[in-house]
Amino acid sequence: MNQSRPAIHPIEAPPIPDPTPPGVAANNNNNQNLPWMKDVQGMPGTPGGLALRVLQFMFAVAALCVMVTTNDFTSVTAFCYLVAVVILQSFWSLSLAFVDVYALLVGRCLRNPRVVFLFTIGDGITSTLTFAAACASAGITVLIGNDIGNCAQNHCTKFETATAMTFLSWFAVSPSFLLNFWSLASR
Amino acid sequence: MNQSRPAIHPIEAPPIPDPTPPGVAANNNNNQNLPWMKDVQGMPGTPGGLALRVLQFMFAVAALCVMVTTNDFTSVTAFCYLVAVVILQSFWSLSLAFVDVYALLVGRCLRNPRVVFLFTIGDGITSTLTFAAACASAGITVLIGNDIGNCAQNHCTKFETATAMTFLSWFAVSPSFLLNFWSLASR
């Protein structure tokens, strides 16, 4: 009865100190816990993004190949411009395709704000230039084919095909640009 | 020497109690205090936005007036397309200019997500069409002026002026589109 018994007095564990003061926590939370939109297919580092880059590259190279097989494209400024632009577009898309392949292989996320900013600027410039080249070529192709009706002396079909390929390349660049821009804005 | 003197003991003011628990505060902060980007000049309902709309309208109407004064613009499909597009652009810009004037007069905010979505879609479509028309006309103007060198029979100066006005209209539409898109993404 009078033996001493061990008595357990539970004590609360001391709270783990918060490294950031309460006032700063709310702001940091906004940047660290809810920083960025979800991984939408088509954004850099996703299989959809890689597919878009490959499509951009393929259509740009197809436009280039078709246009350079016409021997008289150098006589029209717009067609020379188209050739220059699809070369730029193909190099840009190929570079980013390699980046996407690397990101997919090592499982790396490309959600860095600076990287996304760079991709957005690059996609914005190349998509604008590609669309401009496609529209200028389309205007001249319609002029030669319909308004003048001089397809006997010109490679109307090849010009049309190259223009269509450039438009398709632009169609593949636009989602990349819009998704990158959206991702940048919704940080 | 021994007189009693009043002694002042400053005490700290009690902290004002936080109505929300710390865990909830961070999440609510993200939705309630930082919901939408700030009122950037150029967005709908701001004086900058109204100025952009007026510029878009003025340049589109200028392009239309210059183009229709040439009596042979109907012989080129791209020039007819340009006329159609700048009519659409001027109507769209004028409508949104009226909306901006209304919003400014009654002090109403146009930050409604549906309204911004509608403006973004409209600006995206009209800016793409306007840019396409400008590029097609530019391609043909360069073809007539430089590649063929047939300015004696054509109104090269008027075609160039109309094209330049259309490009300027597009330059004024682009910030509206990008700001609306940014605003929509950063909700």
GROMACS .gro file of C-alpha atoms in nm:
model
  374
    1MET     CA    1   0.000   0.000   0.000
    2ASN     CA    2   0.277   0.235   0.097
    3GLN     CA    3   0.510   0.113  -0.174
    4SER     CA    4   0.619   0.380  -0.398
    5ARG     CA    5   0.481   0.335  -0.744
    6PRO     CA    6   0.607   0.496  -1.055
    7ALA     CA    7   0.372   0.776  -1.150
    8ILE     CA    8   0.339   0.885  -1.509
    9HIS     CA    9   0.273   1.249  -1.565
   10PRO     CA   10   0.225   1.293  -1.939
   11ILE     CA   11   0.358   1.618  -2.064
   12GLU     CA   12   0.284   1.777  -2.394
   13ALA     CA   13   0.560   1.766  -2.652
   14PRO     CA   14   0.704   2.107  -2.709
   15PRO     CA   15   0.579   2.257  -3.034
   16ILE     CA   16   0.826   2.242  -3.319
   17PRO     CA   17   0.938   2.597  -3.372
   18ASP     CA   18   0.816   2.753  -3.696
   19PRO     CA   19   1.118   2.881  -3.890
   20THR     CA   20   0.914   3.170  -4.033
   21PRO     CA   21   0.726   3.427  -3.823
   22PRO     CA   22   0.343   3.416  -3.845
   23GLY     CA   23   0.319   3.733  -4.050
   24VAL     CA   24   0.554   3.600  -4.317
   25ALA     CA   25   0.399   3.253  -4.328
   26ALA     CA   26   0.092   3.361  -4.524
   27ASN     CA   27   0.297   3.525  -4.795
   28ASN     CA   28   0.544   3.241  -4.824
   29ASN     CA   29   0.259   2.992  -4.836
   30ASN     CA   30   0.130   3.166  -5.142
   31ASN     CA   31   0.462   3.113  -5.318
   32GLN     CA   32   0.555   2.769  -5.192
   33ASN     CA   33   0.241   2.562  -5.138
   34LEU     CA   34   0.015   2.691  -5.414
   35PRO     CA   35   0.273   2.812  -5.657
   36TRP     CA   36   0.191   2.695  -6.005
   37MET     CA   37  -0.078   2.541  -6.218
   38LYS     CA   38  -0.108   2.164  -6.259
   39ASP     CA   39   0.090   1.975  -6.518
   40VAL     CA   40  -0.129   2.018  -6.826
   41GLN     CA   41  -0.040   1.804  -7.129
   42GLY     CA   42   0.128   2.030  -7.384
   43MET     CA   43   0.338   2.221  -7.134
   44PRO     CA   44   0.718   2.185  -7.135
   45GLY     CA   45   0.842   1.860  -6.987
   46THR     CA   46   0.524   1.663  -7.064
   47PRO     CA   47   0.470   1.400  -7.338
   48GLY     CA   48   0.208   1.631  -7.494
   49GLY     CA   49   0.461   1.914  -7.504
   50LEU     CA   50   0.715   1.688  -7.673
   51ALA     CA   51   0.452   1.581  -7.928
   52LEU     CA   52   0.374   1.947  -8.007
   53ARG     CA   53   0.745   2.024  -8.055
   54VAL     CA   54   0.788   1.725  -8.288
   55LEU     CA   55   0.483   1.834  -8.491
   56GLN     CA   56   0.614   2.191  -8.517
   57PHE     CA   57   0.951   2.065  -8.634
   58MET     CA   58   0.806   1.819  -8.885
   59PHE     CA   59   0.570   2.069  -9.047
   60ALA     CA   60   0.838   2.340  -9.061
   61VAL     CA   61   1.086   2.101  -9.226
   62ALA     CA   62   0.815   1.984  -9.468
   63ALA     CA   63   0.739   2.346  -9.564
   64LEU     CA   64   1.111   2.411  -9.614
   65CYS     CA   65   1.162   2.102  -9.829
   66VAL     CA   66   0.860   2.172 -10.050
   67MET     CA   67   0.952   2.538 -10.097
   68VAL     CA   68   1.317   2.482 -10.186
   69THR     CA   69   1.223   2.226 -10.453
   70THR     CA   70   1.069   2.513 -10.652
   71ASN     CA   71   1.353   2.675 -10.844
   72ASP     CA   72   1.193   3.022 -10.858
   73PHE     CA   73   1.096   3.089 -10.498
   74THR     CA   74   1.382   3.340 -10.467
   75SER     CA   75   1.205   3.577 -10.706
   76VAL     CA   76   0.933   3.645 -10.446
   77THR     CA   77   1.037   3.816 -10.119
   78ALA     CA   78   0.757   3.654  -9.918
   79PHE     CA   79   0.869   3.303 -10.016
   80CYS     CA   80   1.230   3.382  -9.919
   81TYR     CA   81   1.098   3.512  -9.587
   82LEU     CA   82   0.899   3.190  -9.541
   83VAL     CA   83   1.212   2.980  -9.597
   84ALA     CA   84   1.407   3.186  -9.342
   85VAL     CA   85   1.127   3.163  -9.086
   86VAL     CA   86   1.068   2.789  -9.114
   87ILE     CA   87   1.443   2.733  -9.068
   88LEU     CA   88   1.427   2.939  -8.746
   89GLN     CA   89   1.110   2.760  -8.636
   90SER     CA   90   1.257   2.415  -8.697
   91PHE     CA   91   1.573   2.497  -8.500
   92TRP     CA   92   1.371   2.638  -8.208
   93SER     CA   93   1.130   2.343  -8.200
   94LEU     CA   94   1.410   2.089  -8.228
   95SER     CA   95   1.601   2.251  -7.940
   96LEU     CA   96   1.296   2.248  -7.714
   97ALA     CA   97   1.214   1.891  -7.819
   98PHE     CA   98   1.559   1.788  -7.691
   99VAL     CA   99   1.492   1.978  -7.367
  100ASP     CA  100   1.159   1.795  -7.331
  101VAL     CA  101   1.322   1.457  -7.398
  102TYR     CA  102   1.586   1.534  -7.132
  103ALA     CA  103   1.319   1.645  -6.883
  104LEU     CA  104   1.113   1.331  -6.945
  105LEU     CA  105   1.412   1.096  -6.920
  106VAL     CA  106   1.547   1.232  -6.591
  107GLY     CA  107   1.197   1.312  -6.458
  108ARG     CA  108   1.279   1.677  -6.418
  109CYS     CA  109   1.008   1.943  -6.383
  110LEU     CA  110   1.042   2.247  -6.611
  111ARG     CA  111   0.821   2.471  -6.394
  112ASN     CA  112   1.100   2.720  -6.323
  113PRO     CA  113   0.962   3.074  -6.377
  114ARG     CA  114   1.268   3.187  -6.572
  115VAL     CA  115   1.259   2.883  -6.799
  116VAL     CA  116   0.887   2.927  -6.865
  117PHE     CA  117   0.942   3.299  -6.933
  118LEU     CA  118   1.215   3.216  -7.185
  119PHE     CA  119   0.996   2.955  -7.356
  120THR     CA  120   0.702   3.198  -7.368
  121ILE     CA  121   0.908   3.475  -7.529
  122GLY     CA  122   1.062   3.233  -7.780
  123ASP     CA  123   0.731   3.073  -7.870
  124GLY     CA  124   0.565   3.416  -7.901
  125ILE     CA  125   0.830   3.542  -8.143
  126THR     CA  126   0.852   3.226  -8.355
  127SER     CA  127   0.475   3.178  -8.372
  128THR     CA  128   0.423   3.540  -8.481
  129LEU     CA  129   0.693   3.514  -8.748
  130THR     CA  130   0.565   3.178  -8.872
  131PHE     CA  131   0.207   3.303  -8.892
  132ALA     CA  132   0.321   3.618  -9.077
  133ALA     CA  133   0.515   3.408  -9.330
  134ALA     CA  134   0.221   3.173  -9.381
  135CYS     CA  135  -0.023   3.463  -9.435
  136ALA     CA  136   0.207   3.649  -9.676
  137SER     CA  137   0.263   3.331  -9.878
  138ALA     CA  138  -0.109   3.257  -9.874
  139GLY     CA  139  -0.187   3.604 -10.008
  140ILE     CA  140   0.060   3.562 -10.294
  141THR     CA  141  -0.046   3.204 -10.367
  142VAL     CA  142  -0.410   3.315 -10.396
  143LEU     CA  143  -0.301   3.610 -10.612
  144ILE     CA  144  -0.108   3.385 -10.851
  145GLY     CA  145  -0.361   3.103 -10.854
  146ASN     CA  146  -0.698   3.281 -10.849
  147ASP     CA  147  -0.662   3.653 -10.918
  148ILE     CA  148  -0.409   3.629 -11.203
  149GLY     CA  149  -0.468   3.263 -11.284
  150ASN     CA  150  -0.108   3.206 -11.386
  151CYS     CA  151  -0.049   2.856 -11.255
  152ALA     CA  152   0.087   2.731 -11.586
  153GLN     CA  153   0.413   2.920 -11.534
  154ASN     CA  154   0.426   2.886 -11.156
  155HIS     CA  155   0.444   2.601 -10.907
  156CYS     CA  156   0.106   2.678 -10.755
  157THR     CA  157   0.063   2.337 -10.593
  158LYS     CA  158   0.405   2.348 -10.428
  159PHE     CA  159   0.350   2.703 -10.304
  160GLU     CA  160   0.012   2.601 -10.162
  161THR     CA  161   0.158   2.294  -9.995
  162ALA     CA  162   0.443   2.491  -9.837
  163THR     CA  163   0.196   2.753  -9.714
  164ALA     CA  164  -0.032   2.487  -9.568
  165MET     CA  165   0.263   2.321  -9.390
  166THR     CA  166   0.365   2.657  -9.242
  167PHE     CA  167   0.010   2.712  -9.117
  168LEU     CA  168   0.011   2.364  -8.961
  169SER     CA  169   0.344   2.443  -8.791
  170TRP     CA  170   0.185   2.761  -8.652
  171PHE     CA  171  -0.117   2.561  -8.532
  172ALA     CA  172   0.125   2.341  -8.336
  173VAL     CA  173   0.320   2.637  -8.191
  174SER     CA  174   0.015   2.829  -8.070
  175PRO     CA  175  -0.086   2.582  -7.794
  176SER     CA  176   0.274   2.581  -7.665
  177PHE     CA  177   0.276   2.961  -7.649
  178LEU     CA  178  -0.070   2.991  -7.490
  179LEU     CA  179   0.001   2.720  -7.230
  180ASN     CA  180   0.336   2.875  -7.139
  181PHE     CA  181   0.180   3.220  -7.113
  182TRP     CA  182  -0.104   3.082  -6.901
  183SER     CA  183   0.146   2.901  -6.680
  184LEU     CA  184   0.349   3.222  -6.639
  185ALA     CA  185   0.040   3.427  -6.551
  186SER     CA  186  -0.108   3.175  -6.306
  187ARG     CA  187   0.208   3.148  -6.096
  188MET     CA  188   1.327   6.462  -0.198
  189ASN     CA  189   1.088   6.215  -0.032
  190GLN     CA  190   0.779   6.339  -0.217
  191SER     CA  191   0.593   6.072  -0.402
  192ARG     CA  192   0.621   6.114  -0.775
  193PRO     CA  193   0.394   5.960  -1.037
  194ALA     CA  194   0.568   5.664  -1.198
  195ILE     CA  195   0.481   5.562  -1.552
  196HIS     CA  196   0.495   5.193  -1.635
  197PRO     CA  197   0.429   5.154  -2.007
  198ILE     CA  198   0.245   4.834  -2.090
  199GLU     CA  199   0.217   4.675  -2.429
  200ALA     CA  200  -0.121   4.698  -2.603
  201PRO     CA  201  -0.292   4.357  -2.618
  202PRO     CA  202  -0.268   4.202  -2.963
  203ILE     CA  203  -0.584   4.227  -3.173
  204PRO     CA  204  -0.724   3.873  -3.199
  205ASP     CA  205  -0.703   3.717  -3.548
  206PRO     CA  206  -1.057   3.617  -3.659
  207THR     CA  207  -0.926   3.318  -3.860
  208PRO     CA  208  -0.712   3.036  -3.722
  209PRO     CA  209  -0.352   3.035  -3.847
  210GLY     CA  210  -0.394   2.722  -4.060
  211VAL     CA  211  -0.692   2.862  -4.248
  212ALA     CA  212  -0.549   3.210  -4.289
  213ALA     CA  213  -0.293   3.106  -4.546
  214ASN     CA  214  -0.547   2.939  -4.776
  215ASN     CA  215  -0.805   3.213  -4.747
  216ASN     CA  216  -0.540   3.470  -4.809
  217ASN     CA  217  -0.476   3.318  -5.147
  218ASN     CA  218  -0.842   3.327  -5.251
  219GLN     CA  219  -0.971   3.644  -5.093
  220ASN     CA  220  -0.689   3.892  -5.064
  221LEU     CA  221  -0.500   3.811  -5.383
  222PRO     CA  222  -0.780   3.700  -5.614
  223TRP     CA  223  -0.716   3.893  -5.932
  224MET     CA  224  -0.435   4.096  -6.072
  225LYS     CA  225  -0.423   4.467  -6.002
  226ASP     CA  226  -0.590   4.718  -6.229
  227VAL     CA  227  -0.322   4.751  -6.495
  228GLN     CA  228  -0.366   5.034  -6.743
  229GLY     CA  229  -0.482   4.882  -7.071
  230MET     CA  230  -0.726   4.637  -6.916
  231PRO     CA  231  -1.102   4.677  -6.975
  232GLY     CA  232  -1.259   4.956  -6.774
  233THR     CA  233  -0.939   5.161  -6.741
  234PRO     CA  234  -0.847   5.485  -6.923
  235GLY     CA  235  -0.555   5.297  -7.083
  236GLY     CA  236  -0.794   5.031  -7.210
  237LEU     CA  237  -1.020   5.296  -7.359
  238ALA     CA  238  -0.719   5.461  -7.528
  239LEU     CA  239  -0.619   5.126  -7.682
  240ARG     CA  240  -0.973   5.070  -7.813
  241VAL     CA  241  -0.982   5.419  -7.966
  242LEU     CA  242  -0.643   5.360  -8.132
  243GLN     CA  243  -0.757   5.023  -8.270
  244PHE     CA  244  -1.071   5.181  -8.410
  245MET     CA  245  -0.892   5.482  -8.560
  246PHE     CA  246  -0.622   5.277  -8.735
  247ALA     CA  247  -0.877   5.025  -8.865
  248VAL     CA  248  -1.097   5.303  -9.005
  249ALA     CA  249  -0.791   5.473  -9.158
  250ALA     CA  250  -0.689   5.146  -9.328
  251LEU     CA  251  -1.044   5.103  -9.458
  252CYS     CA  252  -1.064   5.459  -9.593
  253VAL     CA  253  -0.726   5.441  -9.765
  254MET     CA  254  -0.799   5.101  -9.921
  255VAL     CA  255  -1.143   5.186 -10.057
  256THR     CA  256  -1.011   5.500 -10.227
  257THR     CA  257  -0.816   5.272 -10.464
  258ASN     CA  258  -1.058   5.170 -10.736
  259ASP     CA  259  -0.890   4.835 -10.810
  260PHE     CA  260  -0.854   4.676 -10.468
  261THR     CA  261  -1.135   4.431 -10.554
  262SER     CA  262  -0.912   4.261 -10.811
  263VAL     CA  263  -0.689   4.121 -10.532
  264THR     CA  264  -0.845   3.875 -10.285
  265ALA     CA  265  -0.610   3.974 -10.002
  266PHE     CA  266  -0.712   4.339 -10.025
  267CYS     CA  267  -1.082   4.247 -10.017
  268TYR     CA  268  -1.008   4.032  -9.711
  269LEU     CA  269  -0.828   4.328  -9.551
  270VAL     CA  270  -1.131   4.551  -9.605
  271ALA     CA  271  -1.363   4.292  -9.450
  272VAL     CA  272  -1.134   4.240  -9.151
  273VAL     CA  273  -1.081   4.608  -9.070
  274ILE     CA  274  -1.460   4.658  -9.080
  275LEU     CA  275  -1.495   4.376  -8.825
  276GLN     CA  276  -1.208   4.515  -8.617
  277SER     CA  277  -1.352   4.867  -8.612
  278PHE     CA  278  -1.696   4.743  -8.502
  279TRP     CA  279  -1.545   4.528  -8.227
  280SER     CA  280  -1.315   4.806  -8.101
  281LEU     CA  281  -1.594   5.065  -8.111
  282SER     CA  282  -1.828   4.839  -7.913
  283LEU     CA  283  -1.568   4.777  -7.644
  284ALA     CA  284  -1.479   5.147  -7.638
  285PHE     CA  285  -1.844   5.219  -7.550
  286VAL     CA  286  -1.829   4.953  -7.279
  287ASP     CA  287  -1.512   5.114  -7.140
  288VAL     CA  288  -1.671   5.460  -7.145
  289TYR     CA  289  -1.974   5.324  -6.958
  290ALA     CA  290  -1.752   5.148  -6.704
  291LEU     CA  291  -1.548   5.462  -6.647
  292LEU     CA  292  -1.853   5.689  -6.615
  293VAL     CA  293  -2.037   5.474  -6.362
  294GLY     CA  294  -1.714   5.360  -6.195
  295ARG     CA  295  -1.789   4.996  -6.261
  296CYS     CA  296  -1.519   4.727  -6.250
  297LEU     CA  297  -1.508   4.490  -6.549
  298ARG     CA  298  -1.325   4.215  -6.361
  299ASN     CA  299  -1.605   3.961  -6.404
  300PRO     CA  300  -1.449   3.630  -6.523
  301ARG     CA  301  -1.715   3.576  -6.790
  302VAL     CA  302  -1.674   3.928  -6.928
  303VAL     CA  303  -1.294   3.894  -6.936
  304PHE     CA  304  -1.328   3.553  -7.106
  305LEU     CA  305  -1.555   3.704  -7.373
  306PHE     CA  306  -1.316   3.994  -7.429
  307THR     CA  307  -1.018   3.757  -7.451
  308ILE     CA  308  -1.185   3.536  -7.712
  309GLY     CA  309  -1.299   3.838  -7.916
  310ASP     CA  310  -0.961   4.007  -7.901
  311GLY     CA  311  -0.784   3.681  -7.989
  312ILE     CA  312  -1.000   3.627  -8.298
  313THR     CA  313  -0.992   3.987  -8.424
  314SER     CA  314  -0.619   4.029  -8.361
  315THR     CA  315  -0.540   3.706  -8.548
  316LEU     CA  316  -0.759   3.806  -8.843
  317THR     CA  317  -0.619   4.160  -8.851
  318PHE     CA  318  -0.260   4.036  -8.839
  319ALA     CA  319  -0.332   3.783  -9.115
  320ALA     CA  320  -0.482   4.055  -9.337
  321ALA     CA  321  -0.189   4.288  -9.272
  322CYS     CA  322   0.067   4.017  -9.354
  323ALA     CA  323  -0.112   3.904  -9.671
  324SER     CA  324  -0.138   4.265  -9.791
  325ALA     CA  325   0.225   4.327  -9.702
  326GLY     CA  326   0.334   4.024  -9.904
  327ILE     CA  327   0.142   4.143 -10.210
  328THR     CA  328   0.251   4.506 -10.169
  329VAL     CA  329   0.615   4.398 -10.158
  330LEU     CA  330   0.553   4.170 -10.458
  331ILE     CA  331   0.402   4.454 -10.663
  332GLY     CA  332   0.644   4.721 -10.548
  333ASN     CA  333   0.980   4.540 -10.527
  334ASP     CA  334   0.965   4.199 -10.697
  335ILE     CA  335   0.764   4.301 -11.007
  336GLY     CA  336   0.829   4.675 -10.980
  337ASN     CA  337   0.491   4.763 -11.128
  338CYS     CA  338   0.400   5.070 -10.922
  339ALA     CA  339   0.324   5.278 -11.230
  340GLN     CA  340  -0.003   5.089 -11.287
  341ASN     CA  341  -0.085   5.025 -10.920
  342HIS     CA  342  -0.153   5.239 -10.615
  343CYS     CA  343   0.155   5.117 -10.430
  344THR     CA  344   0.160   5.405 -10.182
  345LYS     CA  345  -0.205   5.360 -10.089
  346PHE     CA  346  -0.165   4.983 -10.052
  347GLU     CA  347   0.139   5.037  -9.831
  348THR     CA  348  -0.042   5.295  -9.619
  349ALA     CA  349  -0.345   5.071  -9.571
  350THR     CA  350  -0.118   4.780  -9.476
  351ALA     CA  351   0.073   4.996  -9.229
  352MET     CA  352  -0.253   5.116  -9.070
  353THR     CA  353  -0.370   4.755  -9.035
  354PHE     CA  354  -0.041   4.662  -8.866
  355LEU     CA  355  -0.081   4.959  -8.629
  356SER     CA  356  -0.434   4.846  -8.548
  357TRP     CA  357  -0.296   4.499  -8.468
  358PHE     CA  358  -0.025   4.656  -8.249
  359ALA     CA  359  -0.303   4.822  -8.049
  360VAL     CA  360  -0.513   4.504  -8.023
  361SER     CA  361  -0.229   4.281  -7.902
  362PRO     CA  362  -0.185   4.447  -7.558
  363SER     CA  363  -0.560   4.422  -7.500
  364PHE     CA  364  -0.554   4.051  -7.581
  365LEU     CA  365  -0.242   3.975  -7.376
  366LEU     CA  366  -0.365   4.171  -7.073
  367ASN     CA  367  -0.707   4.006  -7.084
  368PHE     CA  368  -0.549   3.663  -7.121
  369TRP     CA  369  -0.309   3.735  -6.834
  370SER     CA  370  -0.599   3.858  -6.621
  371LEU     CA  371  -0.798   3.543  -6.700
  372ALA     CA  372  -0.505   3.314  -6.614
  373SER     CA  373  -0.408   3.494  -6.291
  374ARG     CA  374  -0.758   3.473  -6.140
   0.00000   0.00000   0.00000
